[in-house]
CSV table of C-alpha atoms in Angstrom, one decimal:
chain,number,residue,atom,x,y,z
A,1,MET,CA,97.6,84.0,126.0
A,2,HIS,CA,93.9,84.7,126.4
A,3,ARG,CA,92.8,87.9,124.9
A,4,LEU,CA,89.4,89.4,125.6
A,5,PHE,CA,87.5,91.2,122.9
A,6,HIS,CA,85.5,94.1,124.1
A,7,LEU,CA,83.2,95.3,121.3
A,8,PRO,CA,83.1,99.1,121.4
A,9,VAL,CA,79.7,100.8,121.7
A,10,PHE,CA,79.2,104.2,120.0
A,11,VAL,CA,76.4,106.4,121.2
A,12,VAL,CA,75.4,109.3,119.0
A,13,LEU,CA,73.1,112.0,120.5
A,14,ILE,CA,71.4,114.2,118.0
A,15,SER,CA,69.4,117.1,119.2
A,16,SER,CA,67.8,120.1,117.4
A,17,VAL,CA,66.2,123.1,119.0
A,18,LEU,CA,63.7,125.2,117.0
A,19,TYR,CA,63.0,128.7,118.1
A,20,LEU,CA,59.7,130.1,116.9
A,21,GLY,CA,59.4,133.8,117.4
A,22,GLY,CA,57.8,136.8,115.8
A,23,CYS,CA,54.9,135.4,113.9
A,24,GLN,CA,54.7,138.8,112.1
A,25,GLY,CA,57.6,137.7,109.8
A,26,ASN,CA,56.7,136.5,106.4
A,27,LEU,CA,58.0,132.9,105.8
A,28,SER,CA,58.4,133.2,102.1
A,29,ALA,CA,60.4,136.5,102.5
A,30,ARG,CA,62.7,134.9,104.9
A,31,MET,CA,63.3,131.9,102.6
A,32,ALA,CA,64.0,134.2,99.7
A,33,ALA,CA,66.5,136.2,101.7
A,34,ALA,CA,68.2,133.0,102.8
A,35,ARG,CA,68.6,131.9,99.1
A,36,ALA,CA,70.0,135.3,98.2
A,37,THR,CA,72.6,135.1,101.0
A,38,ALA,CA,73.6,131.5,100.0
A,39,ASP,CA,74.0,132.6,96.3
A,40,ALA,CA,76.1,135.7,97.0
A,41,PRO,CA,79.9,135.3,96.8
A,42,SER,CA,81.7,135.7,100.1
A,43,ALA,CA,85.3,135.8,101.4
A,44,PRO,CA,86.6,132.9,103.6
A,45,THR,CA,85.6,133.4,107.2
A,46,GLN,CA,88.6,134.0,109.3
A,47,THR,CA,89.2,133.7,113.0
A,48,ALA,CA,90.7,136.4,115.3
A,49,ASP,CA,94.2,135.4,114.4
A,50,GLY,CA,93.5,135.8,110.6
A,51,GLN,CA,93.3,132.0,109.9
A,52,ALA,CA,90.5,130.7,107.7
A,53,HIS,CA,88.1,128.2,109.2
A,54,HIS,CA,88.6,124.5,108.4
A,55,GLY,CA,87.5,123.7,104.9
A,56,GLU,CA,87.7,127.3,103.7
A,57,SER,CA,90.1,128.2,100.8
A,58,ILE,CA,93.0,130.6,101.6
A,59,SER,CA,94.3,132.9,98.9
A,60,ALA,CA,97.9,132.7,97.9
A,61,ALA,CA,98.5,136.3,99.3
A,62,ASP,CA,97.1,135.2,102.7
A,63,SER,CA,99.0,131.9,102.8
A,64,ARG,CA,101.7,131.4,105.5
A,65,PRO,CA,105.2,131.6,104.0
A,66,GLU,CA,107.0,128.3,103.4
A,67,LEU,CA,110.2,127.5,105.2
A,68,THR,CA,113.5,128.7,103.9
A,69,MET,CA,115.4,126.1,105.9
A,70,PRO,CA,116.4,123.1,103.9
A,71,SER,CA,115.3,119.6,104.9
A,72,PRO,CA,117.9,117.9,107.2
A,73,ILE,CA,117.5,114.8,104.9
A,74,LEU,CA,117.7,115.0,101.1
A,75,LEU,CA,114.2,114.4,99.8
A,76,ASP,CA,114.0,111.7,97.2
A,77,PRO,CA,110.6,109.8,96.8
A,78,SER,CA,112.2,107.2,94.5
A,79,ARG,CA,114.2,105.9,97.5
A,80,GLY,CA,111.0,104.3,98.9
A,81,GLN,CA,111.8,101.1,97.1
A,82,GLU,CA,115.1,100.7,98.9
A,83,ILE,CA,115.4,98.3,101.8
A,84,GLY,CA,114.6,99.8,105.1
A,85,THR,CA,114.3,97.6,108.2
A,86,VAL,CA,115.6,94.1,108.2
A,87,PHE,CA,114.9,91.2,110.6
A,88,GLU,CA,116.7,87.9,111.1
A,89,ALA,CA,115.7,84.5,112.6
A,90,PHE,CA,117.6,81.3,113.2
A,91,LEU,CA,115.0,78.4,113.2
A,92,SER,CA,115.3,75.4,115.4
A,93,PRO,CA,113.1,72.7,117.0
A,94,HIS,CA,113.9,74.1,120.4
A,95,GLN,CA,111.9,77.3,119.8
A,96,GLU,CA,108.7,75.2,119.3
A,97,GLY,CA,106.3,75.5,122.3
A,98,GLY,CA,105.9,71.8,122.9
A,99,GLU,CA,106.0,68.2,121.6
A,100,GLU,CA,103.4,66.8,119.2
A,101,GLU,CA,102.2,64.4,121.9
A,102,ASP,CA,101.0,67.5,123.8
A,103,THR,CA,98.6,68.4,121.0
A,104,PRO,CA,95.1,69.0,122.6
A,105,SER,CA,92.6,66.3,121.7
A,106,ALA,CA,90.0,68.8,120.7
A,107,VAL,CA,92.2,70.3,117.9
A,108,PRO,CA,90.8,69.9,114.4
A,109,ALA,CA,92.3,67.1,112.4
A,110,VAL,CA,93.9,69.5,109.9
A,111,PHE,CA,96.3,70.6,112.7
A,112,LYS,CA,97.3,67.1,113.8
A,113,SER,CA,100.3,65.1,112.5
A,114,THR,CA,99.8,62.5,109.9
A,115,ALA,CA,103.3,60.9,110.3
A,116,PRO,CA,105.4,59.7,113.2
A,117,SER,CA,106.7,62.6,115.3
A,118,VAL,CA,110.2,63.1,116.7
A,119,ASP,CA,111.0,65.0,119.9
A,120,ARG,CA,112.7,68.4,119.7
A,121,ASN,CA,115.9,67.1,121.3
A,122,GLU,CA,116.2,64.5,118.6
A,123,ARG,CA,115.5,66.6,115.5
A,124,MET,CA,118.4,67.9,113.5
A,125,SER,CA,116.4,70.3,111.4
A,126,ARG,CA,117.3,74.0,111.3
A,127,GLY,CA,117.0,77.1,109.3
A,128,HIS,CA,118.1,80.7,108.8
A,129,GLY,CA,115.8,83.4,107.5
A,130,VAL,CA,115.6,87.1,106.7
A,131,LEU,CA,112.6,89.4,106.4
A,132,SER,CA,113.2,92.8,104.9
A,133,PHE,CA,110.9,95.7,104.2
A,134,THR,CA,111.1,98.5,101.6
A,135,LYS,CA,111.3,102.0,103.1
A,136,ASP,CA,107.9,102.9,101.8
A,137,LEU,CA,106.4,99.7,103.3
A,138,SER,CA,104.8,98.6,100.1
A,139,LYS,CA,106.6,95.3,100.0
A,140,ALA,CA,108.5,92.8,102.2
A,141,TYR,CA,110.9,90.1,101.1
A,142,VAL,CA,111.6,86.7,102.6
A,143,HIS,CA,114.9,84.8,102.1
A,144,ILE,CA,115.2,81.5,104.1
A,145,ALA,CA,117.3,78.4,103.9
A,146,ILE,CA,116.7,75.1,105.7
A,147,GLU,CA,118.8,72.0,106.5
A,148,ASN,CA,117.9,68.4,107.4
A,149,VAL,CA,114.3,68.8,106.3
A,150,ASP,CA,112.8,66.6,103.6
A,151,PRO,CA,110.9,69.0,101.3
A,152,ALA,CA,108.4,66.2,100.5
A,153,GLU,CA,107.4,66.2,104.2
A,154,ILE,CA,106.8,69.9,104.4
A,155,ALA,CA,103.1,70.6,105.1
A,156,MET,CA,102.9,74.3,105.9
A,157,PHE,CA,105.1,77.3,106.2
A,158,HIS,CA,103.9,80.5,107.8
A,159,ILE,CA,104.8,83.8,109.4
A,160,HIS,CA,102.9,84.0,112.7
A,161,CYS,CA,102.5,86.8,115.2
A,162,GLY,CA,103.2,85.9,118.8
A,163,ARG,CA,105.8,86.0,121.6
A,164,PRO,CA,108.4,83.2,122.0
A,165,GLY,CA,106.7,79.9,122.9
A,166,GLN,CA,103.3,81.3,122.1
A,167,LEU,CA,101.1,79.8,119.4
A,168,GLY,CA,100.0,82.9,117.5
A,169,PRO,CA,97.7,83.4,114.5
A,170,ILE,CA,98.9,83.2,110.9
A,171,LEU,CA,99.9,86.5,109.2
A,172,VAL,CA,101.3,85.1,106.0
A,173,ASP,CA,100.6,81.6,104.5
A,174,PHE,CA,103.1,80.8,101.8
A,175,ALA,CA,101.0,77.9,100.5
A,176,LEU,CA,98.6,80.5,99.1
A,177,ALA,CA,101.5,81.8,96.9
A,178,GLY,CA,102.4,78.4,95.3
A,179,ASN,CA,103.5,74.8,95.8
A,180,LEU,CA,105.6,74.4,98.9
A,181,GLN,CA,107.5,71.4,97.6
A,182,HIS,CA,108.4,73.3,94.5
A,183,TYR,CA,109.7,76.3,96.5
A,184,TRP,CA,111.6,74.1,99.0
A,185,ALA,CA,113.1,71.7,96.4
A,186,ASP,CA,116.5,73.4,96.7
A,187,ASN,CA,116.1,74.0,100.5
A,188,VAL,CA,115.8,77.7,99.9
A,189,LEU,CA,112.7,79.9,99.6
A,190,THR,CA,112.7,83.5,98.4
A,191,LEU,CA,109.4,85.4,97.9
A,192,GLU,CA,107.9,88.9,97.8
A,193,ILE,CA,105.1,89.7,100.2
A,194,THR,CA,102.5,92.4,99.5
A,195,ASN,CA,99.3,93.6,101.2
A,196,GLU,CA,97.4,91.1,99.1
A,197,ASP,CA,99.2,88.2,100.7
A,198,ILE,CA,98.2,89.4,104.2
A,199,GLU,CA,94.6,89.9,103.1
A,200,ALA,CA,94.5,86.5,101.5
A,201,VAL,CA,94.9,84.8,104.9
A,202,THR,CA,91.9,86.4,106.4
A,203,ASN,CA,89.9,85.9,103.2
A,204,GLU,CA,90.6,82.2,103.2
A,205,ALA,CA,89.6,81.8,106.9
A,206,SER,CA,86.3,80.2,107.7
A,207,GLY,CA,84.3,79.6,110.9
A,208,LEU,CA,85.3,80.3,114.5
A,209,VAL,CA,88.6,78.5,114.2
A,210,GLY,CA,89.6,80.6,111.2
A,211,ALA,CA,88.6,83.8,112.9
A,212,PHE,CA,91.1,83.2,115.7
A,213,THR,CA,93.9,81.5,113.8
A,214,ALA,CA,94.1,83.6,110.7
A,215,GLY,CA,95.2,87.2,110.7
A,216,CYS,CA,97.0,89.2,113.4
A,217,PRO,CA,95.2,91.8,115.5
A,218,ILE,CA,96.3,95.4,115.2
A,219,THR,CA,95.9,95.6,119.0
A,220,PRO,CA,95.4,92.6,121.3
A,221,SER,CA,92.3,94.2,122.9
A,222,ILE,CA,90.4,94.1,119.6
A,223,PRO,CA,91.4,90.7,118.1
A,224,MET,CA,88.9,90.9,115.2
A,225,ASP,CA,90.5,94.1,113.9
A,226,LYS,CA,93.2,92.5,111.8
A,227,VAL,CA,96.4,93.8,110.2
A,228,LYS,CA,95.9,94.3,106.5
A,229,THR,CA,99.1,96.0,105.3
A,230,ILE,CA,102.9,95.6,105.1
A,231,SER,CA,103.2,98.6,107.4
A,232,GLY,CA,101.2,96.8,110.1
A,233,MET,CA,103.3,93.7,109.7
A,234,GLU,CA,106.5,95.8,110.1
A,235,ILE,CA,105.2,97.3,113.4
A,236,ILE,CA,104.6,93.8,114.8
A,237,ALA,CA,108.1,92.8,113.7
A,238,ARG,CA,109.6,95.8,115.5
A,239,GLU,CA,107.8,94.7,118.6
A,240,GLY,CA,109.6,91.3,118.4
A,241,GLU,CA,106.3,89.4,117.9
A,242,LEU,CA,106.8,87.8,114.5
A,243,TYR,CA,108.2,84.3,113.8
A,244,PHE,CA,108.7,81.8,111.0
A,245,ASN,CA,107.2,78.4,111.6
A,246,LEU,CA,107.8,75.4,109.3
A,247,HIS,CA,105.4,72.5,109.8
A,248,THR,CA,106.0,68.9,108.6
A,249,ASN,CA,103.7,65.9,108.4
A,250,GLY,CA,105.2,64.6,111.6
A,251,GLN,CA,105.3,68.0,113.4
A,252,MET,CA,102.1,69.6,112.4
A,253,PHE,CA,100.6,71.3,115.5
A,254,PHE,CA,103.6,73.1,117.0
A,255,GLY,CA,105.8,72.9,114.0
A,256,ASP,CA,109.2,71.3,113.1
A,257,ILE,CA,111.4,74.4,113.3
A,258,ARG,CA,110.6,77.9,114.5
A,259,GLY,CA,112.5,81.2,114.6
A,260,GLN,CA,111.6,84.4,116.3
A,261,LEU,CA,112.5,87.5,114.2
A,262,HIS,CA,114.8,90.1,115.6
A,263,GLN,CA,115.8,93.4,114.0
A,264,VAL,CA,119.4,93.7,112.7
A,265,ASP,CA,121.5,96.4,111.3
A,266,VAL,CA,122.8,95.9,107.7
A,267,PRO,CA,124.9,98.3,105.6
A,268,ASN,CA,121.9,99.4,103.4
A,269,GLY,CA,119.2,99.1,106.0
A,270,ASN,CA,118.0,101.1,109.0
């Protein structure tokens, strides 16, 4: 999907009007009076309804009374580390957007396969993954298992943003966390994701290719304004536009197995 980037233009108009009148006034006297006024203590300026202007301090006596009604939800900040929203994906070759033979010739070599490719209908690889978020959106957790994939052939594993069939930019690159062959040795990967993991992707990006393949836009109309937080990641997941993609040496461009994430209800989640 082609997305246009319209750079916003901000125009700031600054004007000042100086009124010079009454030359009989003494300039030094006026300045002294102004200093005296500034130094004198004054009560907060209030509007007609008795409210102080923005930025002014209101005394305790003049403060609006707090509610006597209890919160409809028991307040407990410590529950922020509990699991909130949960998303699930079943990965298969059939969710990939094309065959490796369809890889555009102009694609950089790093995105091209280095081993023989196998068509989607002939691949038996598959996977099952879960992405969960803490309620305070400080962390996310990935749990994913794969079958019929040789860990030695795994080249890349990402979370991308994009709709089904769309090749979207990378939001999380698990190779930046550690050795993929080590993680996948038992065919299971479980990792914690933080804001730093999201920022690492854009920090590692270089050149024009990196600018458009690394990091997910907060809004499609401004593609250079990238998501930097777990909360931004969770919003994209709610919109149904996050997916797992596992790339192997023979299935490098599109990927070997892919799974679109969908929100699910779990006993301890929302």
